[in-house]
Amino acid sequence: MAAFTGHDVLNIPHLATLTLADAEKLSGELVVRSYQPREMVTVEGEPCRGFYQLLHGRARLFRTGPEGREQIMRLLQAGDTFGEVPVFDGGPNPAHVETLEESQIVLVPSAVFRRLVDTRPAIALDVLNHFAKRLRSFTELVEQISLQTVQQRVARYIYLTAREEGRETPEGILVSRTVTLHDLAALVGSVREVVSRTLHVMETDGIVEVRRKEILVRDLRALRQML
């Protein structure tokens, strides 16, 4: 990758209010690294190095229970940030982050970010807004896992993905299978076998067709009614 520039720094959401001159000075303190698919970026419980932005690629943020069961908290897309909380509370990384494909990620070291927050009110306000949005999203996740069935959760994931990323075809809406069945189970708070049975029921009902690299949504309206 070419040298990380001041313009690149300004593309990091929390740092967008910096002047270009300040961003240029800051660029040399940031760390950019490339990752292969299924490579760990952060490990739950390890010391926090700072916060990150996913520049290119995709990743998953998840926690692991005592028996090894995983719960995906967020699927990360290019432009998303993660790891802000331990920068401020001094604790360890609260979750694992693993890439799903080849990715580039920039690290903003804790000391650098704390210095900016201490001296730039606009950056501090942006971080507060970010935390408020994340709290809302985690509240919604808890609600879904607590109050919805696995079928509803799987249907919601496929429906939203079809609406946001799907491609219209004569057969229906094609959705790329960018997560494994194991990942999908971890995302909806279930296990692989239950999710597999749920998808099979949806196929039998003619709502979706599960293929090796994609899911064909044959009846988006019926899928919406399952939410």
mmCIF file of C-alpha atoms in Angstrom:
data_model
loop_
_atom_site.group_PDB
_atom_site.id
_atom_site.type_symbol
_atom_site.label_atom_id
_atom_site.label_comp_id
_atom_site.label_asym_id
_atom_site.label_seq_id
_atom_site.Cartn_x
_atom_site.Cartn_y
_atom_site.Cartn_z
ATOM 1 C CA MET A 1 0.000 0.000 0.000
ATOM 2 C CA ALA A 2 1.142 3.544 -0.697
ATOM 3 C CA ALA A 3 2.090 5.736 2.246
ATOM 4 C CA PHE A 4 -0.819 6.638 4.520
ATOM 5 C CA THR A 5 -1.530 10.321 3.877
ATOM 6 C CA GLY A 6 -3.342 13.129 5.606
ATOM 7 C CA HIS A 7 -6.283 12.640 3.239
ATOM 8 C CA ASP A 8 -6.435 8.982 4.352
ATOM 9 C CA VAL A 9 -6.490 10.109 7.996
ATOM 10 C CA LEU A 10 -9.454 12.387 7.286
ATOM 11 C CA ASN A 11 -11.379 9.366 5.978
ATOM 12 C CA ILE A 12 -11.292 7.830 9.471
ATOM 13 C CA PRO A 13 -14.687 8.899 10.905
ATOM 14 C CA HIS A 14 -13.470 10.036 14.345
ATOM 15 C CA LEU A 15 -10.661 12.098 12.813
ATOM 16 C CA ALA A 16 -12.573 13.794 10.012
ATOM 17 C CA THR A 17 -12.636 17.180 11.783
ATOM 18 C CA LEU A 18 -8.843 17.558 11.808
ATOM 19 C CA THR A 19 -7.206 20.066 9.499
ATOM 20 C CA LEU A 20 -5.287 18.594 6.610
ATOM 21 C CA ALA A 21 -2.036 19.879 8.117
ATOM 22 C CA ASP A 22 -2.725 18.135 11.435
ATOM 23 C CA ALA A 23 -3.817 14.992 9.620
ATOM 24 C CA GLU A 24 -0.542 14.936 7.684
ATOM 25 C CA LYS A 25 1.415 15.140 10.953
ATOM 26 C CA LEU A 26 -0.693 12.363 12.453
ATOM 27 C CA SER A 27 -0.387 9.982 9.504
ATOM 28 C CA GLY A 28 3.102 8.856 10.521
ATOM 29 C CA GLU A 29 1.842 7.678 13.937
ATOM 30 C CA LEU A 30 -0.743 5.281 12.504
ATOM 31 C CA VAL A 31 -0.076 1.647 11.617
ATOM 32 C CA VAL A 32 -1.483 0.074 8.438
ATOM 33 C CA ARG A 33 -1.381 -3.683 7.978
ATOM 34 C CA SER A 34 -2.698 -6.221 5.459
ATOM 35 C CA TYR A 35 -4.450 -9.393 6.638
ATOM 36 C CA GLN A 36 -5.253 -12.701 4.984
ATOM 37 C CA PRO A 37 -8.739 -14.279 5.213
ATOM 38 C CA ARG A 38 -9.540 -15.737 8.652
ATOM 39 C CA GLU A 39 -6.677 -13.922 10.357
ATOM 40 C CA MET A 40 -7.188 -12.530 13.853
ATOM 41 C CA VAL A 41 -6.899 -8.761 14.239
ATOM 42 C CA THR A 42 -7.703 -8.557 17.954
ATOM 43 C CA VAL A 43 -8.093 -11.295 20.552
ATOM 44 C CA GLU A 44 -10.627 -11.078 23.362
ATOM 45 C CA GLY A 45 -8.893 -10.520 26.706
ATOM 46 C CA GLU A 46 -5.585 -9.313 25.287
ATOM 47 C CA PRO A 47 -4.313 -5.766 25.981
ATOM 48 C CA CYS A 48 -5.797 -3.019 23.837
ATOM 49 C CA ARG A 49 -3.400 -1.368 21.385
ATOM 50 C CA GLY A 50 -5.834 1.255 20.119
ATOM 51 C CA PHE A 51 -8.830 1.464 17.847
ATOM 52 C CA TYR A 52 -9.037 0.329 14.240
ATOM 53 C CA GLN A 53 -10.655 1.142 10.932
ATOM 54 C CA LEU A 54 -11.257 -1.482 8.273
ATOM 55 C CA LEU A 55 -9.962 0.148 5.086
ATOM 56 C CA HIS A 56 -10.681 -2.697 2.684
ATOM 57 C CA GLY A 57 -12.270 -6.119 3.104
ATOM 58 C CA ARG A 58 -14.709 -7.580 5.605
ATOM 59 C CA ALA A 59 -14.412 -8.949 9.142
ATOM 60 C CA ARG A 60 -16.482 -10.249 12.031
ATOM 61 C CA LEU A 61 -16.480 -9.046 15.645
ATOM 62 C CA PHE A 62 -17.456 -11.815 18.047
ATOM 63 C CA ARG A 63 -17.249 -13.165 21.583
ATOM 64 C CA THR A 64 -16.684 -16.759 22.665
ATOM 65 C CA GLY A 65 -18.447 -18.485 25.552
ATOM 66 C CA PRO A 66 -16.864 -20.898 28.062
ATOM 67 C CA GLU A 67 -17.785 -23.894 25.896
ATOM 68 C CA GLY A 68 -16.495 -22.312 22.706
ATOM 69 C CA ARG A 69 -19.832 -21.154 21.312
ATOM 70 C CA GLU A 70 -19.519 -17.913 19.367
ATOM 71 C CA GLN A 71 -21.793 -14.893 19.168
ATOM 72 C CA ILE A 72 -21.128 -12.444 16.365
ATOM 73 C CA MET A 73 -21.821 -8.911 17.539
ATOM 74 C CA ARG A 74 -21.150 -7.129 14.236
ATOM 75 C CA LEU A 75 -20.180 -7.867 10.670
ATOM 76 C CA LEU A 76 -17.640 -5.211 9.717
ATOM 77 C CA GLN A 77 -17.504 -3.613 6.275
ATOM 78 C CA ALA A 78 -14.923 -1.289 4.731
ATOM 79 C CA GLY A 79 -15.059 2.036 6.561
ATOM 80 C CA ASP A 80 -16.231 0.604 9.895
ATOM 81 C CA THR A 81 -14.274 1.258 13.090
ATOM 82 C CA PHE A 82 -13.911 -0.985 16.120
ATOM 83 C CA GLY A 83 -12.067 -1.259 19.421
ATOM 84 C CA GLU A 84 -12.802 2.204 20.793
ATOM 85 C CA VAL A 85 -14.147 1.183 24.228
ATOM 86 C CA PRO A 86 -10.961 -0.236 25.829
ATOM 87 C CA VAL A 87 -9.029 2.825 24.701
ATOM 88 C CA PHE A 88 -10.968 4.734 27.341
ATOM 89 C CA ASP A 89 -11.732 2.235 30.122
ATOM 90 C CA GLY A 90 -8.206 0.768 30.167
ATOM 91 C CA GLY A 91 -9.506 -2.789 29.941
ATOM 92 C CA PRO A 92 -8.539 -5.577 27.534
ATOM 93 C CA ASN A 93 -10.048 -6.169 24.105
ATOM 94 C CA PRO A 94 -13.737 -6.989 24.706
ATOM 95 C CA ALA A 95 -14.055 -9.226 21.635
ATOM 96 C CA HIS A 96 -12.257 -11.086 18.880
ATOM 97 C CA VAL A 97 -12.061 -9.575 15.408
ATOM 98 C CA GLU A 98 -11.317 -11.937 12.512
ATOM 99 C CA THR A 99 -11.102 -11.062 8.832
ATOM 100 C CA LEU A 100 -13.453 -12.819 6.419
ATOM 101 C CA GLU A 101 -11.424 -11.947 3.330
ATOM 102 C CA GLU A 102 -8.202 -10.173 2.415
ATOM 103 C CA SER A 103 -8.298 -6.906 4.318
ATOM 104 C CA GLN A 104 -6.354 -3.758 5.112
ATOM 105 C CA ILE A 105 -6.726 -2.226 8.550
ATOM 106 C CA VAL A 106 -5.317 0.898 10.155
ATOM 107 C CA LEU A 107 -4.543 1.109 13.868
ATOM 108 C CA VAL A 108 -4.803 4.402 15.744
ATOM 109 C CA PRO A 109 -2.707 3.796 18.902
ATOM 110 C CA SER A 110 -4.415 4.417 22.240
ATOM 111 C CA ALA A 111 -2.039 7.168 23.345
ATOM 112 C CA VAL A 112 -2.504 9.026 20.062
ATOM 113 C CA PHE A 113 -6.278 8.831 20.205
ATOM 114 C CA ARG A 114 -6.488 9.821 23.874
ATOM 115 C CA ARG A 115 -4.314 12.852 23.142
ATOM 116 C CA LEU A 116 -6.641 13.925 20.353
ATOM 117 C CA VAL A 117 -9.779 13.434 22.451
ATOM 118 C CA ASP A 118 -8.244 15.445 25.307
ATOM 119 C CA THR A 119 -7.473 18.399 23.041
ATOM 120 C CA ARG A 120 -10.176 18.317 20.340
ATOM 121 C CA PRO A 121 -13.789 18.705 21.572
ATOM 122 C CA ALA A 122 -15.170 17.876 18.114
ATOM 123 C CA ILE A 123 -13.437 14.500 18.179
ATOM 124 C CA ALA A 124 -14.693 13.797 21.720
ATOM 125 C CA LEU A 125 -18.278 14.604 20.637
ATOM 126 C CA ASP A 126 -17.977 12.326 17.606
ATOM 127 C CA VAL A 127 -16.832 9.457 19.828
ATOM 128 C CA LEU A 128 -19.791 10.016 22.180
ATOM 129 C CA ASN A 129 -22.182 9.879 19.210
ATOM 130 C CA HIS A 130 -20.498 6.686 18.044
ATOM 131 C CA PHE A 131 -20.876 5.055 21.463
ATOM 132 C CA ALA A 132 -24.557 6.032 21.574
ATOM 133 C CA LYS A 133 -25.211 4.393 18.191
ATOM 134 C CA ARG A 134 -23.327 1.236 19.184
ATOM 135 C CA LEU A 135 -25.327 1.016 22.417
ATOM 136 C CA ARG A 136 -28.570 1.219 20.448
ATOM 137 C CA SER A 137 -27.431 -1.504 18.054
ATOM 138 C CA PHE A 138 -26.389 -3.829 20.883
ATOM 139 C CA THR A 139 -29.729 -3.213 22.606
ATOM 140 C CA GLU A 140 -31.473 -4.284 19.393
ATOM 141 C CA LEU A 141 -29.246 -7.370 19.188
ATOM 142 C CA VAL A 142 -30.145 -8.383 22.753
ATOM 143 C CA GLU A 143 -33.831 -7.880 21.944
ATOM 144 C CA GLN A 144 -33.624 -10.050 18.834
ATOM 145 C CA ILE A 145 -31.818 -12.890 20.589
ATOM 146 C CA SER A 146 -34.122 -12.751 23.613
ATOM 147 C CA LEU A 147 -37.498 -12.278 21.951
ATOM 148 C CA GLN A 148 -37.267 -13.659 18.408
ATOM 149 C CA THR A 149 -37.109 -17.244 17.197
ATOM 150 C CA VAL A 150 -34.116 -18.550 15.245
ATOM 151 C CA GLN A 151 -36.293 -18.595 12.139
ATOM 152 C CA GLN A 152 -37.126 -14.909 12.579
ATOM 153 C CA ARG A 153 -33.471 -14.016 13.125
ATOM 154 C CA VAL A 154 -32.303 -15.940 10.054
ATOM 155 C CA ALA A 155 -35.111 -14.434 7.984
ATOM 156 C CA ARG A 156 -34.157 -10.936 9.176
ATOM 157 C CA TYR A 157 -30.513 -11.422 8.193
ATOM 158 C CA ILE A 158 -31.386 -12.726 4.705
ATOM 159 C CA TYR A 159 -34.066 -10.094 4.164
ATOM 160 C CA LEU A 160 -31.848 -7.145 5.135
ATOM 161 C CA THR A 161 -28.914 -8.504 3.132
ATOM 162 C CA ALA A 162 -31.160 -8.997 0.104
ATOM 163 C CA ARG A 163 -32.457 -5.425 0.400
ATOM 164 C CA GLU A 164 -28.998 -3.918 0.832
ATOM 165 C CA GLU A 165 -26.722 -6.130 -1.263
ATOM 166 C CA GLY A 166 -28.974 -8.363 -3.381
ATOM 167 C CA ARG A 167 -29.005 -8.475 -7.182
ATOM 168 C CA GLU A 168 -32.272 -8.721 -9.079
ATOM 169 C CA THR A 169 -32.559 -11.689 -11.487
ATOM 170 C CA PRO A 170 -35.511 -13.298 -13.323
ATOM 171 C CA GLU A 171 -35.538 -16.017 -10.629
ATOM 172 C CA GLY A 172 -35.476 -13.652 -7.659
ATOM 173 C CA ILE A 173 -32.890 -11.735 -5.642
ATOM 174 C CA LEU A 174 -29.388 -13.220 -5.504
ATOM 175 C CA VAL A 175 -27.437 -12.720 -2.282
ATOM 176 C CA SER A 176 -23.759 -13.673 -2.135
ATOM 177 C CA ARG A 177 -22.930 -16.106 0.674
ATOM 178 C CA THR A 178 -20.238 -13.994 2.266
ATOM 179 C CA VAL A 179 -20.498 -15.770 5.627
ATOM 180 C CA THR A 180 -20.339 -19.484 6.371
ATOM 181 C CA LEU A 181 -23.172 -21.435 7.971
ATOM 182 C CA HIS A 182 -21.126 -21.402 11.171
ATOM 183 C CA ASP A 183 -20.840 -17.603 10.969
ATOM 184 C CA LEU A 184 -24.553 -17.221 10.330
ATOM 185 C CA ALA A 185 -25.338 -19.358 13.381
ATOM 186 C CA ALA A 186 -22.998 -17.218 15.494
ATOM 187 C CA LEU A 187 -24.629 -14.085 14.113
ATOM 188 C CA VAL A 188 -28.180 -15.125 15.051
ATOM 189 C CA GLY A 189 -27.258 -16.652 18.412
ATOM 190 C CA SER A 190 -27.822 -20.285 17.501
ATOM 191 C CA VAL A 191 -25.863 -23.353 16.346
ATOM 192 C CA ARG A 192 -25.056 -24.614 12.870
ATOM 193 C CA GLU A 193 -27.457 -27.566 12.941
ATOM 194 C CA VAL A 194 -30.475 -25.450 13.903
ATOM 195 C CA VAL A 195 -29.716 -22.822 11.258
ATOM 196 C CA SER A 196 -29.269 -25.546 8.649
ATOM 197 C CA ARG A 197 -32.706 -26.983 9.480
ATOM 198 C CA THR A 198 -34.229 -23.498 9.400
ATOM 199 C CA LEU A 199 -32.841 -22.840 5.921
ATOM 200 C CA HIS A 200 -34.087 -26.244 4.767
ATOM 201 C CA VAL A 201 -37.634 -25.350 5.892
ATOM 202 C CA MET A 202 -37.400 -22.050 4.008
ATOM 203 C CA GLU A 203 -36.286 -23.937 0.906
ATOM 204 C CA THR A 204 -39.121 -26.444 1.222
ATOM 205 C CA ASP A 205 -41.578 -23.550 1.480
ATOM 206 C CA GLY A 206 -40.162 -22.038 -1.727
ATOM 207 C CA ILE A 207 -38.971 -18.853 -0.034
ATOM 208 C CA VAL A 208 -35.230 -19.247 -0.640
ATOM 209 C CA GLU A 209 -32.820 -21.540 -2.443
ATOM 210 C CA VAL A 210 -29.470 -22.080 -0.748
ATOM 211 C CA ARG A 211 -26.588 -22.514 -3.183
ATOM 212 C CA ARG A 212 -22.887 -23.046 -2.620
ATOM 213 C CA LYS A 213 -21.864 -19.405 -3.062
ATOM 214 C CA GLU A 214 -25.178 -17.587 -2.902
ATOM 215 C CA ILE A 215 -28.738 -17.588 -1.636
ATOM 216 C CA LEU A 216 -31.592 -16.992 -4.064
ATOM 217 C CA VAL A 217 -34.522 -15.227 -2.439
ATOM 218 C CA ARG A 218 -37.528 -16.413 -4.433
ATOM 219 C CA ASP A 219 -40.226 -14.709 -2.347
ATOM 220 C CA LEU A 220 -39.082 -11.501 -0.623
ATOM 221 C CA ARG A 221 -42.602 -10.725 0.597
ATOM 222 C CA ALA A 222 -42.926 -14.096 2.353
ATOM 223 C CA LEU A 223 -39.489 -13.575 3.881
ATOM 224 C CA ARG A 224 -40.571 -10.151 5.164
ATOM 225 C CA GLN A 225 -43.670 -11.687 6.771
ATOM 226 C CA MET A 226 -41.455 -14.019 8.798
ATOM 227 C CA LEU A 227 -39.774 -11.154 10.677
#
